[in-house]
Amino acid sequence: GILLDEVYANYYIAHMTKSKDYQVIQNDDVPMDFFAVGMRKGDKTLRKKVNAGLVRLQKNGGLRRLNEKWFGQDSNYLGK
């Protein structure tokens, strides 16, 4: 067994040659988690650019399109 977030687990299973051999077992006792972009702590310029890019993708629907394309999930959520 492997503990993965739901989006990645579904993507992984969809791309396995024997995907019918795998299944997702959801456990509501495992808390929801958020993801982050790693960067140098003091790099404020990079942080501002990454955040601005994510907000722009969210506003223009690009985030939703990327999530649908790569993960098969309709999400435009940035965790705010």
Short mmCIF file of C-alpha atoms in Angstrom, two decimals, residues 2 4 8-24:
data_model
loop_
_atom_site.label_atom_id
_atom_site.label_comp_id
_atom_site.label_asym_id
_atom_site.label_seq_id
_atom_site.Cartn_x
_atom_site.Cartn_y
_atom_site.Cartn_z
CA ILE A 2 0.97 3.59 -0.58
CA LEU A 4 -0.80 9.42 -1.49
CA TYR A 8 -1.77 12.04 -7.50
CA ALA A 9 -3.11 8.57 -6.68
CA ASN A 10 -5.77 8.84 -9.40
CA TYR A 11 -3.20 10.14 -11.91
CA TYR A 12 -0.79 7.32 -11.02
CA ILE A 13 -3.44 4.62 -11.36
CA ALA A 14 -4.70 6.03 -14.68
CA HIS A 15 -1.20 5.73 -16.14
CA MET A 16 -0.40 2.21 -14.91
CA THR A 17 -0.46 -0.56 -17.51
CA LYS A 18 -2.43 -2.76 -15.14
CA SER A 19 -4.55 -0.01 -13.58
CA LYS A 20 -7.42 -2.40 -12.88
CA ASP A 21 -5.17 -4.04 -10.28
CA TYR A 22 -5.18 -0.84 -8.18
CA GLN A 23 -7.84 1.03 -6.29
CA VAL A 24 -8.13 4.16 -4.17
#
